[in-house]
């Protein structure tokens, strides 16, 4: 159904019901003003045009009201995080009470492990996919150490088989069968940052629960890319960032999910702060800690409003576009990229991301046998913004909100030239 020519790509853009969203983003260009082909939304999403207005509005309210902005700003700062909750809950398939925007990803991962990683002497191990993002691994290793366990021995890697690039669910089952009684937590990246493999979240959760383990997901590469249905899946917790597919700006705040079955669970450890305290008595400042029900109860500090304004702007764009439409386009767009790469018919190119649409989002990880970093530099000089991972993989992620079929076609032309 796809065709390898520019006319076809342009026709797809004409027929794309989301095509006009591209104009609502600021697209990067080189020093001479030539537009770049930006395929790096998996690393840093682009800026929605309206974000500047959302942030400026808060700056103006701060200028006008000073501290009274907490209650008198157009979007009062005291409850500001609540303005994000419903849209964010939809993005991850959760109930509003299960979701909060706060802190950043790694911080939230630690806070969640304080509550959901409560090892005993014999049941203390953590399972993670072997190519997990380094920061996640550091967090898990340090938690193991903090609880007096050897991080090397305590961290179990769910690995691809010899000669393969992807993890098989069957092998996770084998790990659980042999060591389930020693494992306390399954902590998996929902969509692996390196391979782009999207894991079967429900099966993983059921497997973990069968062995009385807690199950958490890192959605850094899932949120805004694939709707993970967290409530239905039954995960105990999840964390994610908003600067990748959620287009909320560098270092913007993260999201956190706590399943409603834990909303009032007093058995969980929790590191507390005033923003997690009962809203009615928070400012009395004299009461004992009285946690809010649900994910909100894990908040520590009053949050940075300017960053939240950027998130609110981005979530409004997602609301307008509709997530199903986004996912539909994403499957077509990434399918087109896959088709064009196959058309190159080059033995040195190997797509390591799963071929099955259900097992991936918009990213394709392309292994270029015999290539090194110099190859990626050439590609960048040719006006393509992509991402290089040692030893020989480039990751490209056509983001359905702002990338076009023409972008994808043009990318493959430039790749071909550099090859
Ligand atoms: C991007 C990413 C992070 C980054 O963590 P921060 O705390 O936001 O700096 C962590 N884990 C994964 C899987 C990521 O993809």
CSV table of N, CA and C in Angstrom, one decimal, residues 104-266:
chain,number,residue,atom,x,y,z
A,104,UNK,N,10.9,15.1,38.9
A,104,UNK,CA,11.3,14.6,37.6
A,104,UNK,C,11.4,13.1,37.7
A,105,UNK,N,11.7,12.4,36.6
A,105,UNK,CA,11.5,11.0,36.5
A,105,UNK,C,12.3,10.2,37.6
A,106,UNK,N,13.6,10.4,37.6
A,106,UNK,CA,14.4,9.6,38.5
A,106,UNK,C,14.1,9.8,40.0
A,107,UNK,N,13.7,11.1,40.3
A,107,UNK,CA,13.3,11.4,41.6
A,107,UNK,C,12.0,10.6,41.9
A,108,UNK,N,11.1,10.6,41.0
A,108,UNK,CA,9.8,9.9,41.3
A,108,UNK,C,10.1,8.4,41.4
A,109,UNK,N,11.0,7.9,40.6
A,109,UNK,CA,11.4,6.4,40.6
A,109,UNK,C,11.8,6.1,42.1
A,110,UNK,N,12.7,6.9,42.6
A,110,UNK,CA,13.2,6.7,44.0
A,110,UNK,C,12.0,6.8,45.0
A,111,UNK,N,11.2,7.8,44.8
A,111,UNK,CA,10.0,7.9,45.8
A,111,UNK,C,9.1,6.7,45.7
A,112,UNK,N,8.9,6.2,44.5
A,112,UNK,CA,8.0,5.0,44.3
A,112,UNK,C,8.7,3.8,44.9
A,113,UNK,N,10.0,3.7,44.8
A,113,UNK,CA,10.7,2.5,45.3
A,113,UNK,C,10.7,2.6,46.9
A,114,UNK,N,10.7,3.8,47.4
A,114,UNK,CA,10.6,3.9,48.9
A,114,UNK,C,9.3,3.2,49.3
A,115,UNK,N,8.2,3.4,48.5
A,115,UNK,CA,6.9,2.8,48.9
A,115,UNK,C,6.8,1.4,48.4
A,116,UNK,N,7.2,1.1,47.2
A,116,UNK,CA,6.9,-0.2,46.6
A,116,UNK,C,8.0,-1.2,46.5
A,117,UNK,N,9.2,-0.8,47.0
A,117,UNK,CA,10.3,-1.8,47.1
A,117,UNK,C,10.6,-1.9,48.6
A,118,UNK,N,10.0,-2.8,49.2
A,118,UNK,CA,10.2,-3.1,50.6
A,118,UNK,C,10.7,-4.5,50.8
A,119,UNK,N,12.0,-4.6,50.6
A,119,UNK,CA,12.6,-6.0,50.6
A,119,UNK,C,12.6,-6.6,52.0
A,120,UNK,N,12.6,-7.9,52.0
A,120,UNK,CA,12.9,-8.6,53.3
A,120,UNK,C,14.3,-9.3,53.1
A,121,UNK,N,14.7,-10.0,54.1
A,121,UNK,CA,16.0,-10.7,54.0
A,121,UNK,C,16.1,-11.7,52.8
A,122,UNK,N,14.9,-12.3,52.5
A,122,UNK,CA,15.0,-13.4,51.5
A,122,UNK,C,14.3,-13.0,50.2
A,123,UNK,N,13.4,-12.0,50.3
A,123,UNK,CA,12.7,-11.6,49.1
A,123,UNK,C,13.1,-10.1,48.8
A,124,UNK,N,14.1,-9.9,48.0
A,124,UNK,CA,14.7,-8.6,47.9
A,124,UNK,C,15.1,-8.2,46.5
A,125,UNK,N,15.1,-9.2,45.5
A,125,UNK,CA,15.7,-8.9,44.2
A,125,UNK,C,14.8,-8.0,43.4
A,126,UNK,N,15.4,-7.4,42.4
A,126,UNK,CA,14.7,-6.5,41.4
A,126,UNK,C,15.0,-7.0,40.0
A,127,UNK,N,13.9,-7.2,39.2
A,127,UNK,CA,14.1,-7.6,37.8
A,127,UNK,C,14.0,-6.3,36.9
A,128,UNK,N,14.9,-6.2,36.0
A,128,UNK,CA,14.8,-5.1,35.0
A,128,UNK,C,15.2,-5.6,33.7
A,129,UNK,N,14.7,-5.0,32.6
A,129,UNK,CA,15.2,-5.4,31.3
A,129,UNK,C,16.7,-5.0,31.1
A,130,UNK,N,17.4,-5.9,30.4
A,130,UNK,CA,18.9,-5.7,30.4
A,130,UNK,C,19.4,-4.4,29.8
A,131,UNK,N,18.7,-3.9,28.8
A,131,UNK,CA,19.2,-2.6,28.3
A,131,UNK,C,18.4,-1.4,28.8
A,132,UNK,N,18.1,-1.5,30.1
A,132,UNK,CA,17.4,-0.4,30.7
A,132,UNK,C,18.2,0.9,30.7
A,133,UNK,N,17.6,2.0,30.7
A,133,UNK,CA,18.2,3.3,30.7
A,133,UNK,C,19.1,3.4,32.0
A,134,UNK,N,20.4,3.9,31.8
A,134,UNK,CA,21.3,3.9,32.9
A,134,UNK,C,20.8,4.5,34.2
A,135,UNK,N,20.1,5.6,34.1
A,135,UNK,CA,19.6,6.3,35.3
A,135,UNK,C,18.7,5.3,36.1
A,136,UNK,N,17.9,4.6,35.4
A,136,UNK,CA,17.0,3.7,36.1
A,136,UNK,C,17.8,2.6,36.9
A,137,UNK,N,18.8,2.1,36.2
A,137,UNK,CA,19.7,1.1,36.8
A,137,UNK,C,20.4,1.6,38.0
A,138,UNK,N,21.0,2.9,37.9
A,138,UNK,CA,21.6,3.5,39.1
A,138,UNK,C,20.7,3.6,40.2
A,139,UNK,N,19.4,4.0,39.9
A,139,UNK,CA,18.4,4.2,41.0
A,139,UNK,C,18.2,2.8,41.7
A,140,UNK,N,18.0,1.8,40.9
A,140,UNK,CA,17.7,0.5,41.5
A,140,UNK,C,18.9,-0.1,42.3
A,141,UNK,N,20.1,0.1,41.7
A,141,UNK,CA,21.3,-0.4,42.4
A,141,UNK,C,21.5,0.3,43.7
A,142,UNK,N,21.2,1.6,43.7
A,142,UNK,CA,21.4,2.4,45.0
A,142,UNK,C,20.3,2.0,46.0
A,143,UNK,N,19.1,1.7,45.5
A,143,UNK,CA,18.1,1.2,46.5
A,143,UNK,C,18.5,-0.1,47.1
A,144,UNK,N,19.0,-1.0,46.3
A,144,UNK,CA,19.5,-2.3,46.8
A,144,UNK,C,20.5,-2.1,47.9
A,145,UNK,N,21.5,-1.2,47.6
A,145,UNK,CA,22.6,-0.9,48.5
A,145,UNK,C,22.0,-0.3,49.8
A,146,UNK,N,21.1,0.6,49.6
A,146,UNK,CA,20.5,1.3,50.8
A,146,UNK,C,19.8,0.3,51.7
A,147,UNK,N,19.3,-0.7,51.2
A,147,UNK,CA,18.6,-1.8,52.0
A,147,UNK,C,19.6,-2.9,52.4
A,148,UNK,N,20.9,-2.6,52.2
A,148,UNK,CA,21.9,-3.6,52.7
A,148,UNK,C,22.1,-4.8,51.8
A,149,UNK,N,21.7,-4.7,50.5
A,149,UNK,CA,21.9,-5.8,49.6
A,149,UNK,C,23.0,-5.5,48.6
A,150,UNK,N,23.6,-6.6,48.0
A,150,UNK,CA,24.6,-6.4,47.0
A,150,UNK,C,23.9,-6.1,45.7
A,151,UNK,N,24.2,-4.9,45.1
A,151,UNK,CA,23.5,-4.5,43.9
A,151,UNK,C,23.7,-5.5,42.7
A,152,UNK,N,24.9,-6.0,42.7
A,152,UNK,CA,25.3,-6.9,41.5
A,152,UNK,C,24.4,-8.2,41.6
A,153,UNK,N,24.3,-8.7,42.8
A,153,UNK,CA,23.6,-10.0,43.0
A,153,UNK,C,22.1,-9.7,43.0
A,154,UNK,N,21.7,-8.5,43.5
A,154,UNK,CA,20.3,-8.3,43.7
A,154,UNK,C,19.5,-7.8,42.4
A,155,UNK,N,20.3,-7.4,41.4
A,155,UNK,CA,19.6,-6.9,40.2
A,155,UNK,C,19.6,-8.0,39.2
A,156,UNK,N,18.5,-8.5,38.8
A,156,UNK,CA,18.4,-9.5,37.8
A,156,UNK,C,18.1,-8.9,36.4
A,157,UNK,N,18.9,-9.3,35.4
A,157,UNK,CA,18.6,-8.7,34.1
A,157,UNK,C,17.8,-9.7,33.2
A,158,UNK,N,16.7,-9.1,32.7
A,158,UNK,CA,15.9,-9.9,31.7
A,158,UNK,C,16.5,-9.6,30.3
A,159,UNK,N,17.2,-10.6,29.8
A,159,UNK,CA,18.1,-10.3,28.6
A,159,UNK,C,17.6,-10.9,27.3
A,160,UNK,N,17.9,-10.3,26.2
A,160,UNK,CA,17.7,-11.0,24.9
A,160,UNK,C,18.6,-12.2,24.8
A,161,UNK,N,18.1,-13.2,24.1
A,161,UNK,CA,19.0,-14.4,23.9
A,161,UNK,C,20.2,-14.1,23.1
A,162,UNK,N,21.2,-14.9,23.2
A,162,UNK,CA,22.4,-14.8,22.4
A,162,UNK,C,22.0,-14.6,20.9
A,163,UNK,N,22.6,-13.6,20.3
A,163,UNK,CA,22.4,-13.3,18.9
A,163,UNK,C,21.0,-12.6,18.6
A,164,UNK,N,20.3,-12.3,19.7
A,164,UNK,CA,19.0,-11.6,19.4
A,164,UNK,C,19.0,-10.2,20.1
A,165,UNK,N,18.1,-9.3,19.6
A,165,UNK,CA,18.1,-7.9,20.1
A,165,UNK,C,17.0,-7.6,21.1
A,166,UNK,N,15.9,-8.5,21.1
A,166,UNK,CA,14.7,-8.2,21.8
A,166,UNK,C,14.5,-9.2,23.0
A,167,UNK,N,13.8,-8.8,24.0
A,167,UNK,CA,13.5,-9.6,25.1
A,167,UNK,C,12.3,-10.5,24.9
A,168,UNK,N,12.3,-11.8,25.3
A,168,UNK,CA,11.2,-12.6,25.1
A,168,UNK,C,10.5,-12.8,26.4
A,169,UNK,N,9.1,-12.6,26.4
A,169,UNK,CA,8.3,-12.8,27.6
A,169,UNK,C,8.6,-14.1,28.3
A,170,UNK,N,8.7,-15.1,27.5
A,170,UNK,CA,9.0,-16.5,28.0
A,170,UNK,C,10.2,-16.5,28.9
A,171,UNK,N,11.2,-15.7,28.6
A,171,UNK,CA,12.4,-15.8,29.4
A,171,UNK,C,12.2,-15.1,30.8
A,172,UNK,N,11.3,-14.1,30.8
A,172,UNK,CA,10.9,-13.5,32.1
A,172,UNK,C,10.1,-14.5,32.9
A,173,UNK,N,9.3,-15.3,32.3
A,173,UNK,CA,8.6,-16.4,33.0
A,173,UNK,C,9.6,-17.3,33.6
A,174,UNK,N,10.6,-17.7,32.9
A,174,UNK,CA,11.6,-18.6,33.4
A,174,UNK,C,12.3,-18.0,34.6
A,175,UNK,N,12.7,-16.7,34.5
A,175,UNK,CA,13.3,-16.1,35.7
A,175,UNK,C,12.4,-16.2,36.9
A,176,UNK,N,11.1,-15.9,36.7
A,176,UNK,CA,10.2,-15.9,37.8
A,176,UNK,C,10.0,-17.3,38.4
A,177,UNK,N,10.0,-18.3,37.5
A,177,UNK,CA,9.8,-19.7,37.9
A,177,UNK,C,11.0,-20.1,38.8
A,178,UNK,N,12.2,-19.7,38.4
A,178,UNK,CA,13.4,-20.1,39.2
A,178,UNK,C,13.7,-19.2,40.4
A,179,UNK,N,13.3,-17.9,40.4
A,179,UNK,CA,13.7,-17.1,41.5
A,179,UNK,C,12.6,-16.2,42.1
A,180,UNK,N,11.4,-16.5,41.7
A,180,UNK,CA,10.2,-15.7,42.1
A,180,UNK,C,10.1,-15.5,43.6
A,181,UNK,N,10.5,-16.5,44.4
A,181,UNK,CA,10.4,-16.3,45.8
A,181,UNK,C,11.5,-15.3,46.4
A,182,UNK,N,12.5,-15.0,45.5
A,182,UNK,CA,13.5,-14.1,46.0
A,182,UNK,C,13.3,-12.7,45.4
A,183,UNK,N,12.3,-12.5,44.6
A,183,UNK,CA,12.1,-11.3,43.9
A,183,UNK,C,11.0,-10.4,44.5
A,184,UNK,N,11.4,-9.1,44.8
A,184,UNK,CA,10.4,-8.2,45.4
A,184,UNK,C,9.8,-7.3,44.4
A,185,UNK,N,10.5,-7.0,43.3
A,185,UNK,CA,10.0,-5.9,42.4
A,185,UNK,C,10.4,-6.2,41.0
A,186,UNK,N,9.4,-6.0,40.1
A,186,UNK,CA,9.7,-6.0,38.7
A,186,UNK,C,9.6,-4.6,38.2
A,187,UNK,N,10.7,-4.0,37.7
A,187,UNK,CA,10.7,-2.6,37.3
A,187,UNK,C,11.2,-2.6,35.9
A,188,UNK,N,10.2,-2.4,34.9
A,188,UNK,CA,10.5,-2.5,33.5
A,188,UNK,C,10.2,-1.2,32.8
A,189,UNK,N,11.0,-0.9,31.8
A,189,UNK,CA,10.7,0.2,30.9
A,189,UNK,C,9.6,-0.2,30.0
A,190,UNK,N,8.5,0.5,30.0
A,190,UNK,CA,7.4,0.0,29.2
A,190,UNK,C,7.7,-0.1,27.7
A,191,UNK,N,8.5,0.8,27.2
A,191,UNK,CA,9.0,0.8,25.8
A,191,UNK,C,10.5,1.1,26.0
A,192,UNK,N,11.2,0.1,25.6
A,192,UNK,CA,12.7,0.2,25.8
A,192,UNK,C,13.3,1.3,25.0
A,193,UNK,N,14.1,2.1,25.7
A,193,UNK,CA,14.6,3.3,25.0
A,193,UNK,C,15.6,3.0,23.9
A,194,UNK,N,16.2,1.9,24.0
A,194,UNK,CA,17.3,1.5,23.0
A,194,UNK,C,16.7,0.8,21.8
A,195,UNK,N,15.9,-0.3,22.1
A,195,UNK,CA,15.4,-1.1,21.0
A,195,UNK,C,14.1,-0.6,20.4
A,196,UNK,N,13.4,0.2,21.2
A,196,UNK,CA,12.0,0.6,20.9
A,196,UNK,C,11.0,-0.5,21.1
A,197,UNK,N,11.4,-1.6,21.7
A,197,UNK,CA,10.4,-2.7,22.0
A,197,UNK,C,9.4,-2.3,23.1
A,198,UNK,N,8.2,-2.5,22.8
A,198,UNK,CA,7.1,-2.2,23.7
A,198,UNK,C,6.7,-3.5,24.3
A,199,UNK,N,6.7,-3.6,25.7
A,199,UNK,CA,6.5,-4.9,26.3
A,199,UNK,C,5.0,-5.1,26.6
A,200,UNK,N,4.6,-6.4,26.8
A,200,UNK,CA,3.2,-6.7,27.1
A,200,UNK,C,2.9,-6.4,28.6
A,201,UNK,N,2.5,-5.2,28.9
A,201,UNK,CA,2.4,-4.7,30.3
A,201,UNK,C,1.5,-5.5,31.2
A,202,UNK,N,0.4,-5.9,30.6
A,202,UNK,CA,-0.6,-6.7,31.4
A,202,UNK,C,-0.1,-8.1,31.8
A,203,UNK,N,0.5,-8.7,30.8
A,203,UNK,CA,1.1,-10.0,31.1
A,203,UNK,C,2.2,-9.9,32.1
A,204,UNK,N,3.0,-8.9,32.0
A,204,UNK,CA,4.1,-8.7,33.0
A,204,UNK,C,3.6,-8.5,34.4
A,205,UNK,N,2.5,-7.7,34.5
A,205,UNK,CA,2.0,-7.3,35.8
A,205,UNK,C,1.4,-8.6,36.4
A,206,UNK,N,0.6,-9.4,35.6
A,206,UNK,CA,0.0,-10.6,36.1
A,206,UNK,C,1.0,-11.6,36.6
A,207,UNK,N,2.1,-11.7,35.8
A,207,UNK,CA,3.2,-12.6,36.2
A,207,UNK,C,3.8,-12.2,37.5
A,208,UNK,N,4.1,-10.9,37.6
A,208,UNK,CA,4.7,-10.4,38.9
A,208,UNK,C,3.8,-10.6,40.1
A,209,UNK,N,2.5,-10.3,39.9
A,209,UNK,CA,1.6,-10.4,41.0
A,209,UNK,C,1.4,-11.9,41.4
A,210,UNK,N,1.5,-12.8,40.4
A,210,UNK,CA,1.4,-14.2,40.7
A,210,UNK,C,2.5,-14.6,41.7
A,211,UNK,N,3.7,-14.0,41.6
A,211,UNK,CA,4.8,-14.3,42.6
A,211,UNK,C,4.9,-13.3,43.7
A,212,UNK,N,3.8,-12.6,44.0
A,212,UNK,CA,3.7,-11.6,45.1
A,212,UNK,C,4.8,-10.6,45.0
A,213,UNK,N,5.1,-10.1,43.8
A,213,UNK,CA,6.0,-9.0,43.6
A,213,UNK,C,5.2,-7.7,43.3
A,214,UNK,N,5.8,-6.6,43.6
A,214,UNK,CA,5.3,-5.3,43.1
A,214,UNK,C,5.7,-5.2,41.7
A,215,UNK,N,4.9,-4.4,40.9
A,215,UNK,CA,5.3,-4.2,39.5
A,215,UNK,C,5.2,-2.8,39.1
A,216,UNK,N,6.3,-2.2,38.6
A,216,UNK,CA,6.3,-0.8,38.2
A,216,UNK,C,6.8,-0.6,36.8
A,217,UNK,N,6.4,0.4,36.2
A,217,UNK,CA,6.9,0.7,34.8
A,217,UNK,C,7.5,2.1,34.7
A,218,UNK,N,8.5,2.2,33.9
A,218,UNK,CA,9.0,3.5,33.5
A,218,UNK,C,8.5,3.7,32.1
A,219,UNK,N,7.7,4.8,32.0
A,219,UNK,CA,7.0,5.1,30.7
A,219,UNK,C,7.7,6.2,29.9
A,220,UNK,N,9.0,6.5,30.2
A,220,UNK,CA,9.7,7.6,29.6
A,220,UNK,C,9.5,7.6,28.1
A,221,UNK,N,9.6,6.4,27.5
A,221,UNK,CA,9.5,6.3,26.0
A,221,UNK,C,8.1,5.8,25.6
A,222,UNK,N,7.2,5.7,26.6
A,222,UNK,CA,5.8,5.3,26.3
A,222,UNK,C,4.8,6.4,26.4
A,223,UNK,N,5.0,7.3,27.4
A,223,UNK,CA,4.0,8.4,27.6
A,223,UNK,C,3.9,9.3,26.4
A,224,UNK,N,2.7,9.5,25.8
A,224,UNK,CA,2.6,10.3,24.6
A,224,UNK,C,2.9,9.6,23.3
A,225,UNK,N,3.3,8.3,23.4
A,225,UNK,CA,3.7,7.5,22.3
A,225,UNK,C,2.7,6.4,22.2
A,226,UNK,N,2.5,5.6,23.2
A,226,UNK,CA,1.6,4.5,23.3
A,226,UNK,C,0.8,4.7,24.6
A,227,UNK,N,-0.5,4.5,24.5
A,227,UNK,CA,-1.3,4.6,25.7
A,227,UNK,C,-1.2,3.3,26.5
A,228,UNK,N,-0.6,3.3,27.7
A,228,UNK,CA,-0.3,2.0,28.4
A,228,UNK,C,-1.5,1.4,29.2
A,229,UNK,N,-2.6,2.1,29.3
A,229,UNK,CA,-3.8,1.5,30.0
A,229,UNK,C,-3.4,1.1,31.4
A,230,UNK,N,-2.8,2.0,32.2
A,230,UNK,CA,-2.2,1.6,33.5
A,230,UNK,C,-3.2,1.0,34.5
A,231,UNK,N,-4.4,1.6,34.5
A,231,UNK,CA,-5.3,1.1,35.5
A,231,UNK,C,-5.8,-0.3,35.2
A,232,UNK,N,-6.1,-0.5,34.0
A,232,UNK,CA,-6.6,-1.8,33.5
A,232,UNK,C,-5.5,-2.9,33.7
A,233,UNK,N,-4.3,-2.5,33.3
A,233,UNK,CA,-3.1,-3.3,33.4
A,233,UNK,C,-2.8,-3.8,34.8
A,234,UNK,N,-3.1,-2.9,35.8
A,234,UNK,CA,-3.0,-3.2,37.2
A,234,UNK,C,-1.7,-3.0,37.8
A,235,UNK,N,-0.8,-2.3,37.1
A,235,UNK,CA,0.5,-2.0,37.6
A,235,UNK,C,0.4,-1.3,39.0
A,236,UNK,N,1.4,-1.5,39.9
A,236,UNK,CA,1.3,-0.9,41.2
A,236,UNK,C,1.7,0.6,41.1
A,237,UNK,N,2.7,0.9,40.2
A,237,UNK,CA,3.1,2.3,40.1
A,237,UNK,C,3.7,2.5,38.7
A,238,UNK,N,3.9,3.7,38.3
A,238,UNK,CA,4.6,4.0,37.1
A,238,UNK,C,5.1,5.5,37.2
A,239,UNK,N,6.2,5.7,36.4
A,239,UNK,CA,6.8,7.1,36.4
A,239,UNK,C,7.1,7.4,34.9
A,240,UNK,N,7.2,8.7,34.6
A,240,UNK,CA,7.5,9.1,33.3
A,240,UNK,C,8.0,10.5,33.3
A,241,UNK,N,8.5,11.0,32.1
A,241,UNK,CA,8.9,12.4,32.0
A,241,UNK,C,8.0,13.0,30.9
A,242,UNK,N,8.1,14.3,30.8
A,242,UNK,CA,7.2,15.0,29.9
A,242,UNK,C,7.9,15.8,28.8
A,243,UNK,N,9.2,15.6,28.8
A,243,UNK,CA,10.0,16.4,27.8
A,243,UNK,C,10.3,15.6,26.5
A,244,UNK,N,9.9,14.3,26.5
A,244,UNK,CA,10.1,13.5,25.3
A,244,UNK,C,8.9,13.6,24.4
A,245,UNK,N,8.1,12.6,24.3
A,245,UNK,CA,6.9,12.7,23.4
A,245,UNK,C,5.9,13.7,24.0
A,246,UNK,N,6.0,14.1,25.2
A,246,UNK,CA,5.0,15.0,25.7
A,246,UNK,C,5.3,16.5,25.6
A,247,UNK,N,6.4,16.8,24.8
A,247,UNK,CA,6.7,18.1,24.3
A,247,UNK,C,6.6,19.3,25.4
A,248,UNK,N,7.0,19.0,26.6
A,248,UNK,CA,6.8,20.1,27.6
A,248,UNK,C,8.1,20.8,28.0
A,249,UNK,N,9.2,20.6,27.2
A,249,UNK,CA,10.4,21.5,27.4
A,249,UNK,C,11.4,20.8,28.2
A,250,UNK,N,12.7,21.1,28.0
A,250,UNK,CA,13.9,20.5,28.6
A,250,UNK,C,13.8,20.4,30.1
A,251,UNK,N,13.9,19.2,30.7
A,251,UNK,CA,13.9,19.1,32.1
A,251,UNK,C,12.6,19.3,32.8
A,252,UNK,N,11.5,19.4,32.0
A,252,UNK,CA,10.2,19.6,32.6
A,252,UNK,C,9.8,18.5,33.6
A,253,UNK,N,8.8,18.7,34.3
A,253,UNK,CA,8.4,17.8,35.4
A,253,UNK,C,7.9,16.4,34.9
A,254,UNK,N,8.0,15.5,35.8
A,254,UNK,CA,7.6,14.1,35.5
A,254,UNK,C,6.2,13.8,35.9
A,255,UNK,N,5.7,12.6,35.5
A,255,UNK,CA,4.4,12.1,36.0
A,255,UNK,C,4.6,10.9,36.8
A,256,UNK,N,3.5,10.6,37.6
A,256,UNK,CA,3.6,9.5,38.5
A,256,UNK,C,2.2,8.9,38.7
A,257,UNK,N,2.2,7.5,38.6
A,257,UNK,CA,0.9,6.8,38.8
A,257,UNK,C,1.0,5.9,40.0
A,258,UNK,N,0.0,5.9,40.8
A,258,UNK,CA,-0.1,4.9,41.9
A,258,UNK,C,-1.5,4.3,41.8
A,259,UNK,N,-1.5,3.0,41.6
A,259,UNK,CA,-2.8,2.3,41.4
A,259,UNK,C,-3.8,2.6,42.6
A,260,UNK,N,-5.1,2.7,42.2
A,260,UNK,CA,-6.0,3.1,43.3
A,260,UNK,C,-6.1,2.1,44.4
A,261,UNK,N,-5.7,0.8,44.2
A,261,UNK,CA,-5.7,-0.1,45.3
A,261,UNK,C,-4.7,0.3,46.4
A,262,UNK,N,-3.8,1.3,46.1
A,262,UNK,CA,-2.9,1.8,47.1
A,262,UNK,C,-3.2,3.2,47.6
A,263,UNK,N,-4.3,3.7,47.1
A,263,UNK,CA,-4.7,5.1,47.4
A,263,UNK,C,-4.6,5.5,48.9
A,264,UNK,N,-5.0,4.6,49.7
A,264,UNK,CA,-5.0,4.8,51.1
A,264,UNK,C,-4.3,3.8,51.9
A,265,UNK,N,-3.3,3.2,51.3
A,265,UNK,CA,-2.6,2.0,51.9
A,265,UNK,C,-1.6,2.6,52.9
A,266,UNK,N,-1.9,2.4,54.2
A,266,UNK,CA,-1.0,3.0,55.2
A,266,UNK,C,0.2,2.1,55.5
